[in-house]
Amino acid sequence: RLNKTLASRAPPLVGRFVPFYCCSCRQHGQHTVHEIAGIREGVIIQDEHGNKLGQSTVAARKAISTVTFSRICIAAPGMLLTPVLMEYLEKKNFMKGAGKVRAVAFRRY
């Protein structure tokens, strides 16, 4: 339903960012579910010598959000620049003459 609403009102470039949005949401959800024990019980806090100082649920939440943010940032350049580049190339008619070349390049032997 959201896709139909966005497709009718938003410019075509916005639709090309949907995979990035989906990847970001999946990454957040997957990492959170994977680390649910750390959220409930906390993670072990140690000093530089390896001595246990205690457990912290706040540190677990901060670690999960930091890892999720960094993974999204790692995926961002390729997933955000590619749609912009393709939109530019389509406006320049760069892809029109590539039909026969693509057919030969992607043929399975």
PDB file of C-alpha atoms in Angstrom:
ATOM      1  CA  ARG A   1       0.000   0.000   0.000  1.00  0.00           C
ATOM      2  CA  LEU A   2       2.802   2.389   0.864  1.00  0.00           C
ATOM      3  CA  ASN A   3       4.604   1.502  -2.357  1.00  0.00           C
ATOM      4  CA  LYS A   4       1.505   2.371  -4.436  1.00  0.00           C
ATOM      5  CA  THR A   5       1.074   5.669  -2.599  1.00  0.00           C
ATOM      6  CA  LEU A   6       4.696   6.638  -3.055  1.00  0.00           C
ATOM      7  CA  ALA A   7       4.733   5.500  -6.667  1.00  0.00           C
ATOM      8  CA  SER A   8       1.788   7.709  -7.584  1.00  0.00           C
ATOM      9  CA  ARG A   9       2.932  10.860  -5.764  1.00  0.00           C
ATOM     10  CA  ALA A  10       6.718  10.765  -5.603  1.00  0.00           C
ATOM     11  CA  PRO A  11       9.218  11.242  -8.433  1.00  0.00           C
ATOM     12  CA  PRO A  12      10.697   8.064  -9.966  1.00  0.00           C
ATOM     13  CA  LEU A  13      14.028   8.592  -8.246  1.00  0.00           C
ATOM     14  CA  VAL A  14      12.416   8.096  -4.832  1.00  0.00           C
ATOM     15  CA  GLY A  15      11.272   4.630  -5.863  1.00  0.00           C
ATOM     16  CA  ARG A  16      14.844   3.653  -6.570  1.00  0.00           C
ATOM     17  CA  PHE A  17      15.775   4.236  -2.935  1.00  0.00           C
ATOM     18  CA  VAL A  18      13.279   1.622  -1.694  1.00  0.00           C
ATOM     19  CA  PRO A  19      15.941  -1.155  -1.606  1.00  0.00           C
ATOM     20  CA  PHE A  20      18.128   0.986   0.654  1.00  0.00           C
ATOM     21  CA  TYR A  21      15.201   1.618   2.981  1.00  0.00           C
ATOM     22  CA  CYS A  22      14.345  -2.095   3.068  1.00  0.00           C
ATOM     23  CA  CYS A  23      17.961  -3.076   3.664  1.00  0.00           C
ATOM     24  CA  SER A  24      18.253  -0.579   6.518  1.00  0.00           C
ATOM     25  CA  CYS A  25      15.087  -1.803   8.204  1.00  0.00           C
ATOM     26  CA  ARG A  26      16.103  -5.434   7.809  1.00  0.00           C
ATOM     27  CA  GLN A  27      19.548  -4.747   9.194  1.00  0.00           C
ATOM     28  CA  HIS A  28      18.148  -3.026  12.270  1.00  0.00           C
ATOM     29  CA  GLY A  29      15.575  -5.715  12.929  1.00  0.00           C
ATOM     30  CA  GLN A  30      17.903  -8.636  12.314  1.00  0.00           C
ATOM     31  CA  HIS A  31      20.662  -7.324  14.552  1.00  0.00           C
ATOM     32  CA  THR A  32      18.242  -6.428  17.332  1.00  0.00           C
ATOM     33  CA  VAL A  33      16.623  -9.879  17.301  1.00  0.00           C
ATOM     34  CA  HIS A  34      20.024 -11.546  17.179  1.00  0.00           C
ATOM     35  CA  GLU A  35      21.206  -9.637  20.253  1.00  0.00           C
ATOM     36  CA  ILE A  36      17.963  -9.813  22.276  1.00  0.00           C
ATOM     37  CA  ALA A  37      19.726 -11.675  25.111  1.00  0.00           C
ATOM     38  CA  GLY A  38      22.168  -8.796  25.481  1.00  0.00           C
ATOM     39  CA  ILE A  39      19.283  -6.346  25.735  1.00  0.00           C
ATOM     40  CA  ARG A  40      17.504  -8.414  28.399  1.00  0.00           C
ATOM     41  CA  GLU A  41      20.459  -9.543  30.495  1.00  0.00           C
ATOM     42  CA  GLY A  42      23.077  -6.930  29.627  1.00  0.00           C
ATOM     43  CA  VAL A  43      26.613  -7.358  28.404  1.00  0.00           C
ATOM     44  CA  ILE A  44      29.618  -8.014  30.598  1.00  0.00           C
ATOM     45  CA  ILE A  45      31.696  -4.925  31.288  1.00  0.00           C
ATOM     46  CA  GLN A  46      35.420  -5.550  31.767  1.00  0.00           C
ATOM     47  CA  ASP A  47      38.416  -3.372  32.472  1.00  0.00           C
ATOM     48  CA  GLU A  48      41.601  -3.402  30.401  1.00  0.00           C
ATOM     49  CA  HIS A  49      42.950  -6.349  32.405  1.00  0.00           C
ATOM     50  CA  GLY A  50      39.898  -8.529  31.743  1.00  0.00           C
ATOM     51  CA  ASN A  51      38.418  -8.203  35.228  1.00  0.00           C
ATOM     52  CA  LYS A  52      34.615  -8.331  35.273  1.00  0.00           C
ATOM     53  CA  LEU A  53      33.129  -5.078  36.543  1.00  0.00           C
ATOM     54  CA  GLY A  54      29.460  -5.889  36.041  1.00  0.00           C
ATOM     55  CA  GLN A  55      26.702  -6.099  33.433  1.00  0.00           C
ATOM     56  CA  SER A  56      25.004  -3.283  31.582  1.00  0.00           C
ATOM     57  CA  THR A  57      21.861  -3.225  29.454  1.00  0.00           C
ATOM     58  CA  VAL A  58      22.588   0.386  28.464  1.00  0.00           C
ATOM     59  CA  ALA A  59      25.918  -0.657  26.953  1.00  0.00           C
ATOM     60  CA  ALA A  60      24.146  -3.463  25.059  1.00  0.00           C
ATOM     61  CA  ARG A  61      21.611  -1.054  23.556  1.00  0.00           C
ATOM     62  CA  LYS A  62      24.319   1.422  22.625  1.00  0.00           C
ATOM     63  CA  ALA A  63      26.431  -1.312  21.020  1.00  0.00           C
ATOM     64  CA  ILE A  64      23.486  -2.577  18.972  1.00  0.00           C
ATOM     65  CA  SER A  65      22.604   0.888  17.719  1.00  0.00           C
ATOM     66  CA  THR A  66      26.249   1.636  16.896  1.00  0.00           C
ATOM     67  CA  VAL A  67      26.706  -1.593  14.934  1.00  0.00           C
ATOM     68  CA  THR A  68      23.421  -1.082  13.077  1.00  0.00           C
ATOM     69  CA  PHE A  69      24.340   2.494  12.177  1.00  0.00           C
ATOM     70  CA  SER A  70      27.794   1.491  10.959  1.00  0.00           C
ATOM     71  CA  ARG A  71      26.427  -1.329   8.797  1.00  0.00           C
ATOM     72  CA  ILE A  72      23.908   1.023   7.200  1.00  0.00           C
ATOM     73  CA  CYS A  73      26.692   3.543   6.548  1.00  0.00           C
ATOM     74  CA  ILE A  74      28.783   0.840   4.897  1.00  0.00           C
ATOM     75  CA  ALA A  75      25.922  -0.035   2.522  1.00  0.00           C
ATOM     76  CA  ALA A  76      24.911   3.585   1.869  1.00  0.00           C
ATOM     77  CA  PRO A  77      27.391   4.677  -0.823  1.00  0.00           C
ATOM     78  CA  GLY A  78      26.582   1.905  -3.249  1.00  0.00           C
ATOM     79  CA  MET A  79      22.864   1.896  -2.581  1.00  0.00           C
ATOM     80  CA  LEU A  80      22.408   5.664  -2.685  1.00  0.00           C
ATOM     81  CA  LEU A  81      24.769   6.634  -5.495  1.00  0.00           C
ATOM     82  CA  THR A  82      23.699   3.914  -7.933  1.00  0.00           C
ATOM     83  CA  PRO A  83      20.094   5.190  -8.363  1.00  0.00           C
ATOM     84  CA  VAL A  84      21.332   8.753  -8.860  1.00  0.00           C
ATOM     85  CA  LEU A  85      23.903   7.600 -11.418  1.00  0.00           C
ATOM     86  CA  MET A  86      21.332   5.505 -13.300  1.00  0.00           C
ATOM     87  CA  GLU A  87      18.874   8.398 -13.362  1.00  0.00           C
ATOM     88  CA  TYR A  88      21.598  10.611 -14.828  1.00  0.00           C
ATOM     89  CA  LEU A  89      22.578   8.022 -17.438  1.00  0.00           C
ATOM     90  CA  GLU A  90      18.959   7.510 -18.487  1.00  0.00           C
ATOM     91  CA  LYS A  91      18.502  11.240 -19.025  1.00  0.00           C
ATOM     92  CA  LYS A  92      21.626  11.317 -21.208  1.00  0.00           C
ATOM     93  CA  ASN A  93      20.335   8.419 -23.361  1.00  0.00           C
ATOM     94  CA  PHE A  94      23.451   6.449 -22.514  1.00  0.00           C
ATOM     95  CA  MET A  95      21.567   3.176 -22.073  1.00  0.00           C
ATOM     96  CA  LYS A  96      19.520   3.265 -25.302  1.00  0.00           C
ATOM     97  CA  GLY A  97      22.242   1.888 -27.551  1.00  0.00           C
ATOM     98  CA  ALA A  98      23.375  -0.749 -25.087  1.00  0.00           C
ATOM     99  CA  GLY A  99      20.539  -3.225 -25.775  1.00  0.00           C
ATOM    100  CA  LYS A 100      22.483  -5.500 -28.137  1.00  0.00           C
ATOM    101  CA  VAL A 101      25.674  -5.230 -26.120  1.00  0.00           C
ATOM    102  CA  ARG A 102      23.912  -6.231 -22.917  1.00  0.00           C
ATOM    103  CA  ALA A 103      22.287  -9.209 -24.643  1.00  0.00           C
ATOM    104  CA  VAL A 104      25.681 -10.533 -25.750  1.00  0.00           C
ATOM    105  CA  ALA A 105      27.427  -9.730 -22.472  1.00  0.00           C
ATOM    106  CA  PHE A 106      24.892 -11.545 -20.299  1.00  0.00           C
ATOM    107  CA  ARG A 107      24.305 -14.591 -22.504  1.00  0.00           C
ATOM    108  CA  ARG A 108      24.965 -17.878 -20.690  1.00  0.00           C
ATOM    109  CA  TYR A 109      27.183 -20.337 -22.500  1.00  0.00           C
TER     110      TYR A 109
END
